[in-house]
CSV table of C-alpha atoms in Angstrom, one decimal:
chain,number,residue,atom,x,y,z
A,1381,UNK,CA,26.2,40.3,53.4
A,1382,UNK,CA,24.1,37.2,51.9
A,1383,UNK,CA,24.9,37.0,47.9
A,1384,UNK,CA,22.2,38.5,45.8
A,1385,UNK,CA,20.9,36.7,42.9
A,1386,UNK,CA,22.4,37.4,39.6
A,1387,UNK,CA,19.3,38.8,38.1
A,1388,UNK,CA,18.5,40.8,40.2
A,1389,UNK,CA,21.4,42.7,40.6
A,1390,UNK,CA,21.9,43.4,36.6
A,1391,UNK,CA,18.4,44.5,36.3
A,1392,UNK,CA,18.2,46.3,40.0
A,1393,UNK,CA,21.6,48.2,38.6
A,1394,UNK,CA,20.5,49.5,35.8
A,1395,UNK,CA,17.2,50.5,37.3
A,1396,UNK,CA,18.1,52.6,40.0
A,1397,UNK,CA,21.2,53.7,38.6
A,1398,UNK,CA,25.0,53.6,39.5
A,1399,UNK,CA,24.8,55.7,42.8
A,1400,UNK,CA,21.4,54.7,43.9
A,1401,UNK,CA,22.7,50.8,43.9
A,1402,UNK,CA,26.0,51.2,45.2
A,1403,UNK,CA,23.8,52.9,48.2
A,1404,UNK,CA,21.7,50.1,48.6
A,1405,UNK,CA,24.2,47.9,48.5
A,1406,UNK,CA,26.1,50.0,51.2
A,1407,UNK,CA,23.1,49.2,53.3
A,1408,UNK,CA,23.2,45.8,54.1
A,1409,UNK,CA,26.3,46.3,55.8
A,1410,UNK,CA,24.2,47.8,58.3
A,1411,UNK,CA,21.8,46.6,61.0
A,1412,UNK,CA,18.2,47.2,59.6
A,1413,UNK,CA,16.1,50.3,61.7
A,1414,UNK,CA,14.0,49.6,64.2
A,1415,UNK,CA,10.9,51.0,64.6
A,1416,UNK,CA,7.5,50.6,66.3
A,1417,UNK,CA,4.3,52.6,66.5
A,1418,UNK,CA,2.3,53.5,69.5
A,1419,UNK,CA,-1.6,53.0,69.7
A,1420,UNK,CA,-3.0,56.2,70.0
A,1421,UNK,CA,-6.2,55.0,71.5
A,1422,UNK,CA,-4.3,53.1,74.8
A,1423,UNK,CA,-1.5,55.9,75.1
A,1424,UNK,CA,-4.1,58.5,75.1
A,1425,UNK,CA,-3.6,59.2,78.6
A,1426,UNK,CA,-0.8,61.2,78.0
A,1427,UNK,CA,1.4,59.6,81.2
A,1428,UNK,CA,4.1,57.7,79.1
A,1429,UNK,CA,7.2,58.7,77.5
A,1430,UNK,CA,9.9,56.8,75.7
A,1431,UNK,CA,14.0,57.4,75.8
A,1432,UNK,CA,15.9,57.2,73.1
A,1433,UNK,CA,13.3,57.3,70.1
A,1434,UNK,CA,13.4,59.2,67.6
A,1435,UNK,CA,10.3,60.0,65.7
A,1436,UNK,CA,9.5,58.6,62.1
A,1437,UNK,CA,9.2,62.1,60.1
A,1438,UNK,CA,6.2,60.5,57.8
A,1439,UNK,CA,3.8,58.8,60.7
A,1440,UNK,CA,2.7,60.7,63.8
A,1441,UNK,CA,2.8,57.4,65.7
A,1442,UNK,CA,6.0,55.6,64.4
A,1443,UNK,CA,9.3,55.8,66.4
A,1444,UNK,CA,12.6,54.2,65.7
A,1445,UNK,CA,14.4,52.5,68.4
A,1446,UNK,CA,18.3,52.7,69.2
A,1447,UNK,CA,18.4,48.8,69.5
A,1448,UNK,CA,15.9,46.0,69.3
A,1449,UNK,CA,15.0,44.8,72.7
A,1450,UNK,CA,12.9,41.2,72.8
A,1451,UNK,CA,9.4,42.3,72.2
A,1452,UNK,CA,8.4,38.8,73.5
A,1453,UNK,CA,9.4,40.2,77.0
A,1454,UNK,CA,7.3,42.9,76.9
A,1455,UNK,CA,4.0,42.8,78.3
A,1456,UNK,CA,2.7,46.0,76.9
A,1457,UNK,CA,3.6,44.9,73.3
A,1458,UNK,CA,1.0,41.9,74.0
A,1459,UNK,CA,-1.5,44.6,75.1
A,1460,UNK,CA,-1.5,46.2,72.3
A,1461,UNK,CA,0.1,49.2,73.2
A,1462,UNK,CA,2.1,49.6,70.2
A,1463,UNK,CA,2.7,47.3,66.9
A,1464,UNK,CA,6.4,46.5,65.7
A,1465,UNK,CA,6.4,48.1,62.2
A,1466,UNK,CA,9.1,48.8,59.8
A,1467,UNK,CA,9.4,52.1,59.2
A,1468,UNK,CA,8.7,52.5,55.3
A,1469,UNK,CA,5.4,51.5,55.8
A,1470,UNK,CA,4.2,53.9,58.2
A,1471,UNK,CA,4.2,56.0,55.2
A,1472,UNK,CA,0.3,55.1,55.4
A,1473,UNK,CA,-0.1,57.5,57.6
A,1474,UNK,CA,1.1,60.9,55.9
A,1475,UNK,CA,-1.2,59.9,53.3
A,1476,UNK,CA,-4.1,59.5,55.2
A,1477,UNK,CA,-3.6,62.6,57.0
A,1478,UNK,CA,-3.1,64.2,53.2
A,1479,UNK,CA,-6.5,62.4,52.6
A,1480,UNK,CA,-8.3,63.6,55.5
A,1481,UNK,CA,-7.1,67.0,55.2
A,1482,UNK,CA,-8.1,67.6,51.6
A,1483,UNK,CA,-12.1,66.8,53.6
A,1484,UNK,CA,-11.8,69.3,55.9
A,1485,UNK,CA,-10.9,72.2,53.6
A,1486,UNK,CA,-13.7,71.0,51.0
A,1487,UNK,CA,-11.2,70.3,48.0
A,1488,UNK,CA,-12.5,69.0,45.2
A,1489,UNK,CA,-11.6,65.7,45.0
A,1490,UNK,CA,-12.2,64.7,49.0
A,1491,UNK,CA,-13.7,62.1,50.4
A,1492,UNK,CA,-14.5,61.3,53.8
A,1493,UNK,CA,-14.2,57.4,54.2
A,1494,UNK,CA,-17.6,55.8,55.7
A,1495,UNK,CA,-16.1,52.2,54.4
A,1496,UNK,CA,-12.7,51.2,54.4
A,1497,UNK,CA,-10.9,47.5,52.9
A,1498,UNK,CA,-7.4,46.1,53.1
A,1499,UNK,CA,-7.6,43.6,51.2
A,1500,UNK,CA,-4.3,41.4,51.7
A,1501,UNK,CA,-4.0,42.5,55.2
A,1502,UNK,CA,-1.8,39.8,57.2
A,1503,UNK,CA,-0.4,40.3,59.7
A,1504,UNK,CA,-2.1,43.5,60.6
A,1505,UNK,CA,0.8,46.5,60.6
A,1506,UNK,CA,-1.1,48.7,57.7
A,1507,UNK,CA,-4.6,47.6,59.1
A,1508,UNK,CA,-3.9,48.5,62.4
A,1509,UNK,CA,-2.8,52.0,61.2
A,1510,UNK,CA,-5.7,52.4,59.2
A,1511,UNK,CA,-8.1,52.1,62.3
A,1512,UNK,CA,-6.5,54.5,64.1
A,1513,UNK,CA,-6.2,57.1,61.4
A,1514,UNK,CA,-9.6,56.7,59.9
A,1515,UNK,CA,-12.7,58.4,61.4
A,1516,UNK,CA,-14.5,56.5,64.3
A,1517,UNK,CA,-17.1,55.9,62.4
A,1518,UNK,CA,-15.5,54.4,59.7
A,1519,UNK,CA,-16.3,50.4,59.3
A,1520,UNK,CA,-12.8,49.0,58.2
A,1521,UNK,CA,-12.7,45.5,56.7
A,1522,UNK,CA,-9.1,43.9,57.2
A,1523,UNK,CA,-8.4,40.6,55.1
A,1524,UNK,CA,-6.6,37.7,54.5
A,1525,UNK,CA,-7.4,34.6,52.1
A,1526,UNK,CA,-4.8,32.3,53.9
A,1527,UNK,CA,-6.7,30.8,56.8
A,1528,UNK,CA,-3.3,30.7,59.0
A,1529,UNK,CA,-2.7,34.3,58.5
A,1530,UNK,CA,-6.0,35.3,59.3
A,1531,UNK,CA,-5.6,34.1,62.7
A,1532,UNK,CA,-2.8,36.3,63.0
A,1533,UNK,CA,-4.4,38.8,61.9
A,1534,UNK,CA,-7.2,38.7,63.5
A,1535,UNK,CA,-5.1,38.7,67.2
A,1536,UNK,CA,-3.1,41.7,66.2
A,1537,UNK,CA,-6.7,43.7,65.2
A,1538,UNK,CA,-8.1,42.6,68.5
A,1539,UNK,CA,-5.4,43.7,70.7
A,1540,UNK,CA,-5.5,47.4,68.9
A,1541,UNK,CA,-8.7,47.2,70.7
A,1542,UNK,CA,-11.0,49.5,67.8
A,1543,UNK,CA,-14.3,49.2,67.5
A,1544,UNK,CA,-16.1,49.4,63.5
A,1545,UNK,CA,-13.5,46.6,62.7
A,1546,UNK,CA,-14.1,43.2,61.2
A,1547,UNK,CA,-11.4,40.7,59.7
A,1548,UNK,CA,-12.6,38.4,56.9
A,1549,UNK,CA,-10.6,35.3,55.6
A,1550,UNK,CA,-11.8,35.5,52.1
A,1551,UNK,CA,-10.8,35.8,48.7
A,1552,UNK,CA,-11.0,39.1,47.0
A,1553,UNK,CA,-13.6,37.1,44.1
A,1554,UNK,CA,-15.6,36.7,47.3
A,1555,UNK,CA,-15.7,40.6,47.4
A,1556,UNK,CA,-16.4,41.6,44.3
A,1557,UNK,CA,-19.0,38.7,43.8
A,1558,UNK,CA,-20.9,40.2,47.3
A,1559,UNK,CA,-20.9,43.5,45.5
A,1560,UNK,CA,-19.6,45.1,48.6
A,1561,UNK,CA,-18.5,48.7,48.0
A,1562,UNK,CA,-16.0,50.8,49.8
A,1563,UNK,CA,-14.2,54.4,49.4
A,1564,UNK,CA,-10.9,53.4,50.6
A,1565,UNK,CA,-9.3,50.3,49.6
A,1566,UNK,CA,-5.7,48.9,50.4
A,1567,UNK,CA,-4.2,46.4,47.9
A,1568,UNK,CA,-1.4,46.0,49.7
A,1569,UNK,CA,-0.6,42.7,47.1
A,1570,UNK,CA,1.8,39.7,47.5
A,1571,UNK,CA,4.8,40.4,45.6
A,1572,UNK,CA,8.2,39.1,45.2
A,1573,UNK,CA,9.7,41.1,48.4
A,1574,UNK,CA,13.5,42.4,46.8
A,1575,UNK,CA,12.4,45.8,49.1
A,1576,UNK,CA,12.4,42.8,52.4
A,1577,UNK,CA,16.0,41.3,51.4
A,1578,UNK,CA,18.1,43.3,54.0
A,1579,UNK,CA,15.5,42.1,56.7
A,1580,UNK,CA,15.3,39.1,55.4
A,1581,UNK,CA,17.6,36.5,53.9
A,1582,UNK,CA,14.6,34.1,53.1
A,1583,UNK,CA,13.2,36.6,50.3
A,1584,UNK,CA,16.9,36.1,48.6
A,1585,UNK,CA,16.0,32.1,48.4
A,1586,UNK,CA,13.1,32.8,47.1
A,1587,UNK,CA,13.7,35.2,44.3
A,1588,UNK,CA,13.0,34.3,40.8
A,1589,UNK,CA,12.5,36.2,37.3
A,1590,UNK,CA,9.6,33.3,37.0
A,1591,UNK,CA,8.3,34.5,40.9
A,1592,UNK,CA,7.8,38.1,39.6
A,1593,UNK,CA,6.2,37.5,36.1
A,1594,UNK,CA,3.9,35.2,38.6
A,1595,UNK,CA,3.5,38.2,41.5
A,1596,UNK,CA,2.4,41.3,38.9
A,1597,UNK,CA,-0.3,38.8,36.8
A,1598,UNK,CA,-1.8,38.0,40.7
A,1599,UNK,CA,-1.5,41.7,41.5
A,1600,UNK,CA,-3.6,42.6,38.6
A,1601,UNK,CA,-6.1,40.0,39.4
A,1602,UNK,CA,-6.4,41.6,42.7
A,1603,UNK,CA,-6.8,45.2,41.5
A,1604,UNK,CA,-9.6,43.8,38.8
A,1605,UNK,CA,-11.6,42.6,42.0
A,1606,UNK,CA,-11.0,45.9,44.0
A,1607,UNK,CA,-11.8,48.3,41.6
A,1608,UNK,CA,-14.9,46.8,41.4
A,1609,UNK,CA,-16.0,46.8,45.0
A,1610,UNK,CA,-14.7,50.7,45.0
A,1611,UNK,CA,-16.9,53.7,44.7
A,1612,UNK,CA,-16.7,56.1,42.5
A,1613,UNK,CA,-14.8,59.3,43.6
A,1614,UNK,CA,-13.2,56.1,46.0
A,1615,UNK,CA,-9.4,55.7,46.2
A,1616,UNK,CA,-7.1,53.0,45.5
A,1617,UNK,CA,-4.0,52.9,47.5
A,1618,UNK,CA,-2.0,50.3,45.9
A,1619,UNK,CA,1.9,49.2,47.9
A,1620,UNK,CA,4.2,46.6,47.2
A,1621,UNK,CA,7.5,45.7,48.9
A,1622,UNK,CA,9.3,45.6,45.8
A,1623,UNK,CA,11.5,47.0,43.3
A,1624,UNK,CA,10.9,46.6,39.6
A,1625,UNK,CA,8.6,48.5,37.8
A,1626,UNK,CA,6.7,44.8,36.8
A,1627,UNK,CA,5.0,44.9,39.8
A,1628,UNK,CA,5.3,48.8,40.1
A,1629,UNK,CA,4.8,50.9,37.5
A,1630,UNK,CA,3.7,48.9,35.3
A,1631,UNK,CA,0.8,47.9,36.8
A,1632,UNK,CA,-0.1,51.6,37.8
A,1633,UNK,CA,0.3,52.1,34.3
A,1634,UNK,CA,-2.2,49.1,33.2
A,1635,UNK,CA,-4.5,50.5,35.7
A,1636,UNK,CA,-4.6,53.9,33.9
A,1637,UNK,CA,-5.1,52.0,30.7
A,1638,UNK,CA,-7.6,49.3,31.8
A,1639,UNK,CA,-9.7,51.4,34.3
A,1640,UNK,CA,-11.4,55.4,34.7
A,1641,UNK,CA,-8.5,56.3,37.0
A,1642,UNK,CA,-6.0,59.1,37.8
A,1643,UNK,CA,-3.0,58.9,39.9
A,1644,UNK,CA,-3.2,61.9,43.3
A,1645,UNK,CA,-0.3,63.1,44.1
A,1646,UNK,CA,1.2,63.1,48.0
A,1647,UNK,CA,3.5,66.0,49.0
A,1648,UNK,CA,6.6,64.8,50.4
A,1649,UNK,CA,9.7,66.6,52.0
A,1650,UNK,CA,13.0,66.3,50.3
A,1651,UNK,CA,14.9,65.2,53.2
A,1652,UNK,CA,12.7,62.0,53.4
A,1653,UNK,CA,14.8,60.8,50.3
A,1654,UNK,CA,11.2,58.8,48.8
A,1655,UNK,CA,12.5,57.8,44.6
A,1656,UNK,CA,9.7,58.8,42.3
A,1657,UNK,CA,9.5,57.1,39.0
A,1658,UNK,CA,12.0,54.4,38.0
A,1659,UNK,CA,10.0,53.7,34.6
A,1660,UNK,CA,11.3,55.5,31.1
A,1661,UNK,CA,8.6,57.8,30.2
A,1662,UNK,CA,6.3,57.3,33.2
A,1663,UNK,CA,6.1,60.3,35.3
A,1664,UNK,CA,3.1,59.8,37.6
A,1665,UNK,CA,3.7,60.5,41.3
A,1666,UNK,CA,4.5,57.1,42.7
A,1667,UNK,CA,6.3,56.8,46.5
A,1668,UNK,CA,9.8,54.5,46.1
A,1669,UNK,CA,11.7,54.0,49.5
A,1670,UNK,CA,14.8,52.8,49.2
A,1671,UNK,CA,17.0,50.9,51.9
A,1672,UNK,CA,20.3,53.3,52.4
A,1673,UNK,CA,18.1,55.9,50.8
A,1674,UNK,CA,15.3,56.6,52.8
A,1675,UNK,CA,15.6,55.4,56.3
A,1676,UNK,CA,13.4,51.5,56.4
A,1677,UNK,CA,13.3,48.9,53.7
A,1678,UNK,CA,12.0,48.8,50.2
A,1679,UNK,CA,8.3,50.2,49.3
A,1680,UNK,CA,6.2,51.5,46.5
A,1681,UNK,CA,2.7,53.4,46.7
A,1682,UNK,CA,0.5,54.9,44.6
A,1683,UNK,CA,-2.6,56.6,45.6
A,1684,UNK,CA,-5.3,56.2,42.5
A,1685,UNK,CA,-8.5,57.8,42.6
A,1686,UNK,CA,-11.6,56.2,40.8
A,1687,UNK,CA,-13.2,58.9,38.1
A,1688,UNK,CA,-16.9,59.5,38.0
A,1689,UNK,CA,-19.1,59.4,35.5
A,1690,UNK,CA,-22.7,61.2,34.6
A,1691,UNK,CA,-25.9,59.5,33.6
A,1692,UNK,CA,-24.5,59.4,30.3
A,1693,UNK,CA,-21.1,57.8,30.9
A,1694,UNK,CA,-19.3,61.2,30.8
A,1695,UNK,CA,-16.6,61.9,33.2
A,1696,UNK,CA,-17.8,64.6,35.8
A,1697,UNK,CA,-15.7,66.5,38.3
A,1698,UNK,CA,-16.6,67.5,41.9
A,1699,UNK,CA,-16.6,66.0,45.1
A,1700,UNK,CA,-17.4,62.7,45.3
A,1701,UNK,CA,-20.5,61.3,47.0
A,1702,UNK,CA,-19.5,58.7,49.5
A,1703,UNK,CA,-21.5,56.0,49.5
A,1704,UNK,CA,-22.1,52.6,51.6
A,1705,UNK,CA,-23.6,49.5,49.5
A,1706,UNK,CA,-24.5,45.6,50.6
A,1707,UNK,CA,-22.0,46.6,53.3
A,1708,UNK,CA,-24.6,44.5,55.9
A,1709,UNK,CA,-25.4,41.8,53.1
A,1710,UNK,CA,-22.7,39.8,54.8
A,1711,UNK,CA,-24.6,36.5,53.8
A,1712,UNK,CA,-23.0,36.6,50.2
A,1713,UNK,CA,-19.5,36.3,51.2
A,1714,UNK,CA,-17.9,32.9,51.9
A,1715,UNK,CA,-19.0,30.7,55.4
A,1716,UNK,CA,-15.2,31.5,56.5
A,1717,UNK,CA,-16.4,35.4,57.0
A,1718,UNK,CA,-18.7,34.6,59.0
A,1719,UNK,CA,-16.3,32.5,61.4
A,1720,UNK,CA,-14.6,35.0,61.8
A,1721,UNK,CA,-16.8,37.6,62.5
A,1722,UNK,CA,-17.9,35.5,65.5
A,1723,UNK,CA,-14.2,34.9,66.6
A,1724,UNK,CA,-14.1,38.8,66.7
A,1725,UNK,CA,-16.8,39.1,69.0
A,1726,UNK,CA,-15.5,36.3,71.6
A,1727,UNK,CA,-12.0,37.5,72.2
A,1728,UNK,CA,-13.2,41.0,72.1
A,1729,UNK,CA,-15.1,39.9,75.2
A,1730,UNK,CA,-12.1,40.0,77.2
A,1731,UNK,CA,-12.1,43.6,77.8
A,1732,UNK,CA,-15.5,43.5,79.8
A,1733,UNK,CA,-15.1,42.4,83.6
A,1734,UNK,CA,-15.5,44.9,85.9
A,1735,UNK,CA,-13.1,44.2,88.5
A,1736,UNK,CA,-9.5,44.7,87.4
A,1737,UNK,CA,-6.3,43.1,89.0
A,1738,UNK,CA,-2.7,44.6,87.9
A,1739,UNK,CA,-0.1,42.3,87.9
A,1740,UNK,CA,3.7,42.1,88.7
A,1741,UNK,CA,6.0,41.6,85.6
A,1742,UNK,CA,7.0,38.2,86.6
A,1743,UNK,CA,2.9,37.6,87.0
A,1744,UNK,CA,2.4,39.1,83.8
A,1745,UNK,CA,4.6,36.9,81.4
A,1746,UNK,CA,3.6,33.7,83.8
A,1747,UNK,CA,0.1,34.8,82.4
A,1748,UNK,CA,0.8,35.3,78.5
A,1749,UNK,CA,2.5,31.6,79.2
A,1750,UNK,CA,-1.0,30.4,79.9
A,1751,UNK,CA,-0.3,29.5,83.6
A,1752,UNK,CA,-3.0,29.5,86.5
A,1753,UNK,CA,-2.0,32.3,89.3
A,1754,UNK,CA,-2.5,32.7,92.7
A,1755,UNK,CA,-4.5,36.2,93.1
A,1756,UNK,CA,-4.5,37.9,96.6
A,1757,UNK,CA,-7.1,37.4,98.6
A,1758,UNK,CA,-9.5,40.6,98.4
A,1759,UNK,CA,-10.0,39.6,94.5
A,1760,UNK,CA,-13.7,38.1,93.9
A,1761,UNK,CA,-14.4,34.9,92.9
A,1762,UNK,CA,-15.0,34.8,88.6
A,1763,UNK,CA,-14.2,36.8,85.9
A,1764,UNK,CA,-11.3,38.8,86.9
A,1765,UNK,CA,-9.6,41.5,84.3
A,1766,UNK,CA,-6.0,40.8,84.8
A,1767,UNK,CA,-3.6,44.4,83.6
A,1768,UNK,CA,0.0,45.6,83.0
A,1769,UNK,CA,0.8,48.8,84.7
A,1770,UNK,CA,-2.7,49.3,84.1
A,1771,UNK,CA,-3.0,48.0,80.3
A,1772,UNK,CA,-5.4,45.1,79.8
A,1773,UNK,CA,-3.7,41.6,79.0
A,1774,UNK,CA,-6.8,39.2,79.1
A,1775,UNK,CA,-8.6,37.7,81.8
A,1776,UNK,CA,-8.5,35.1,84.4
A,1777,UNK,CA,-11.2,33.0,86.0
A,1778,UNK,CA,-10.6,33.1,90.1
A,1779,UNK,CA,-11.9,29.8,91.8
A,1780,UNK,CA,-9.7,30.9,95.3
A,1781,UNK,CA,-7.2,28.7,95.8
A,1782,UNK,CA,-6.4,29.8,92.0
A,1783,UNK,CA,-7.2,31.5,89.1
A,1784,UNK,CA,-7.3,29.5,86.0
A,1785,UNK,CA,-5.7,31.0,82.5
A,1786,UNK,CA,-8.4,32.1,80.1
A,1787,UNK,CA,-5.6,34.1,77.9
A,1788,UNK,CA,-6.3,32.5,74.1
A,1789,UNK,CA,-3.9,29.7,73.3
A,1790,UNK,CA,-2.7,30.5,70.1
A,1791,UNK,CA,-1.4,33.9,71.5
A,1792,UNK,CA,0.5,32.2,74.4
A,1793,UNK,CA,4.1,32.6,74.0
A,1794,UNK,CA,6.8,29.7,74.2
A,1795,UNK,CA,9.3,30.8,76.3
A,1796,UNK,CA,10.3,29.0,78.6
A,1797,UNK,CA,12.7,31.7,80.1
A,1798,UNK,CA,11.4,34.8,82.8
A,1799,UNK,CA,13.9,37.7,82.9
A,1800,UNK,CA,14.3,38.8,86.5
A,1801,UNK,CA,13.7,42.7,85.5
A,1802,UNK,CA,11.4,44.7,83.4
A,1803,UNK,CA,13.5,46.7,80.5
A,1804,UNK,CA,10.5,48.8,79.2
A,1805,UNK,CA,10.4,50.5,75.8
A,1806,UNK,CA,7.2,52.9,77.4
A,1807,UNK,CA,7.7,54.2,80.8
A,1808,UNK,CA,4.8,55.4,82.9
A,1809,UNK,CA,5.6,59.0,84.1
């Protein structure tokens, strides 16, 4: 077990109590869960099945593996077919279905999303579960302000393969000075990452009192700049992957203070183990997961709902009006936006040729590597869509004697190693 620092251990003690710590502790003697989940839109068939998985209670989509193979292997991973996710955070799901429920049986305080933002959305797990839960229709904005990030971003949102999805590499200022507005907004904020130390032994290194005064003033920066491109009756689901209540509670709490907001409360089943409230005299329903608690690493959510307000500034009740503004006025947001709005549109492109060749496994990961193949003989010269047991990987460009790699560069993968078989985690019935 890597040495935790000294800080964090007195304070993290004292938080959760005795028991609660001693569990948490117990936990990094243990290998951290595994768990991916499945695209609904390119499993929709129905002809796939997977062994030993066990279903994620809290995510309709998430399953938990018995070991973790080498994703890199896997050619259906690079299709998109399902995202590696930890577990915890597929608790975005129960509260959209929560969300979307409350719609359909017309109680009070529903809304049905028409714009959606996930505002600190690298590398894509939370975004990519928020296209497929939200309606069709729904545009969702996914962003990142670090350019590097964006591009990874941006691959893992293309190979979900949705439409009504745009990534932006901007900062959330940019927002809020567009005057975009939207009825669902993630803030899923940077923060100092004690709920990632069993997964990770870098977030240990980088651990500091200093780092988390630093991460809850940026966090409330960020929420300033959301709550102002959010509509009223709009929600505000706000996550970290952390454990103090700096970053936690206590900026749920500021929020109360600073902004017309109340905190909606998500029903939860007791054998999910989810902590509520680690803050003295703060009882507002708040979503803790705990390693050797609940079953995935460390997270906090809060769902907040924005009040409304009359013509005279009162607070009114009733069901919100969902409304779309500037949403189009894409000119007022940084040049980087745009860039990335056409990057969207040219690697989207490679689901569009008509004629469709499924390749081998060895083929396959020869492709991802970015090498030219040899396609039999009845395949047409040009654009050729190259598949994995029928599940689009990219496409190729067939000259004859060849057909040279057109698979994106940056998603190549390194290996320089080819396993002999295929050890799927989805098998086609």
């Amino acid at each position: 077990m890597a040495q935790l620092p000294l800080q964090f251990t007195e304070y993290t003690r004292q938080l959760m109590g005795a028991e609660h710590f001693e569990r948490y502790l117990k936990s990094f003697e243990e290998p951290a869960p595994v768990s991916i989940r499945l695209n609904p839109k390119k499993m929709a068939d129905g002809r796939w099945k997977m062994e030993d998985a066990e279903q994620v209670s809290w995510c309709r989509n998430g399953y938990y593996l018995k070991q973790r193979p080498n994703f890199t292997y896997d050619p259906l991973f690079h299709a998109g077919c399902y995202y590696v996710q930890e577990a915890a955070s597929m608790f975005l799901d129960e509260v959209l279905r929560q969300m979307h429920n409350a719609y359909v049986n017309h109680q009070p305080s529903a809304i049905r999303p028409l714009a959606a933002l996930d505002l600190c959305a690298a590398p894509g797990g939370k975004s990519t579960l928020l296209r497929s839960a939200l309606p069709a229709d729904c545009m969702l904005y996914s962003n990142e302000p670090i350019r590097n990030r964006a591009s990874i971003l941006l691959e893992n949102v293309t190979k979900w393969g949705y439409e009504n999805h745009i990534v932006t590499n901007c900062y959330p200022r940019d927002y809020r000075q567009a005057k975009m507005k939207f009825d669902l907004i993630l803030c899923d904020v940077p923060c100092s990452g004690e709920g990632m130390f069993r997964k990770d032994e870098s977030t240990i290194r980088e651990w500091s009192p200093q780092n988390v005064e630093k991460c809850w003033q940026l966090q409330r920066e960020i929420v300033a700049d959301a709550w102002a491109c959010l509509n009223e009756g709009g929600f505000l689901i706000y996550s970290t992957c952390t454990f103090n209540t700096k970053e936690n509670e206590e900026n749920i709490r500021w929020i109360l203070q600073e902004f017309d907001a109340e905190v909606m409360n998500i029903e939860t089943k007791p054998e999910w183990n989810i902590t509520g409230s680690l803050l003295e005299g703060f009882d507002e329903p708040v979503y803790r997961f705990i390693p050797g608690i609940s079953r995935g690493e460390g997270l906090f959510v809060c769902v907040i709902r924005k009040q409304m307000r009359n013509e005279k500034g009162e607070m009114r009740n009733g069901a919100p009006r969902s409304s779309v503004r500037n949403i189009s006025s894409l000119n007022h947001l940084h040049a980087s936006f745009l860039t990335s709005l056409t990057e969207v549109k040219a690697t989207s492109s490679i689901t569009h040729s008509s004629f469709k060749v499924d390749l081998s496994y060895q083929d396959a990961l020869k492709f991802l590597r970015g090498e030219a193949l040899v396609l039999s003989g009845n395949v047409p010269k040009g654009l050729v869509e190259v598949t994995f047991m029928g599940k689009v990987l990219g496409q190729m460009k067939n000259i004859g004697t060849r057909a040279n790699n057109l698979y994106p560069k940056p998603w190549r993968i390194k290996t320089t190693h080819i396993p002999t078989e295929y050890e799927p985690i989805l098998k086609k019935i």
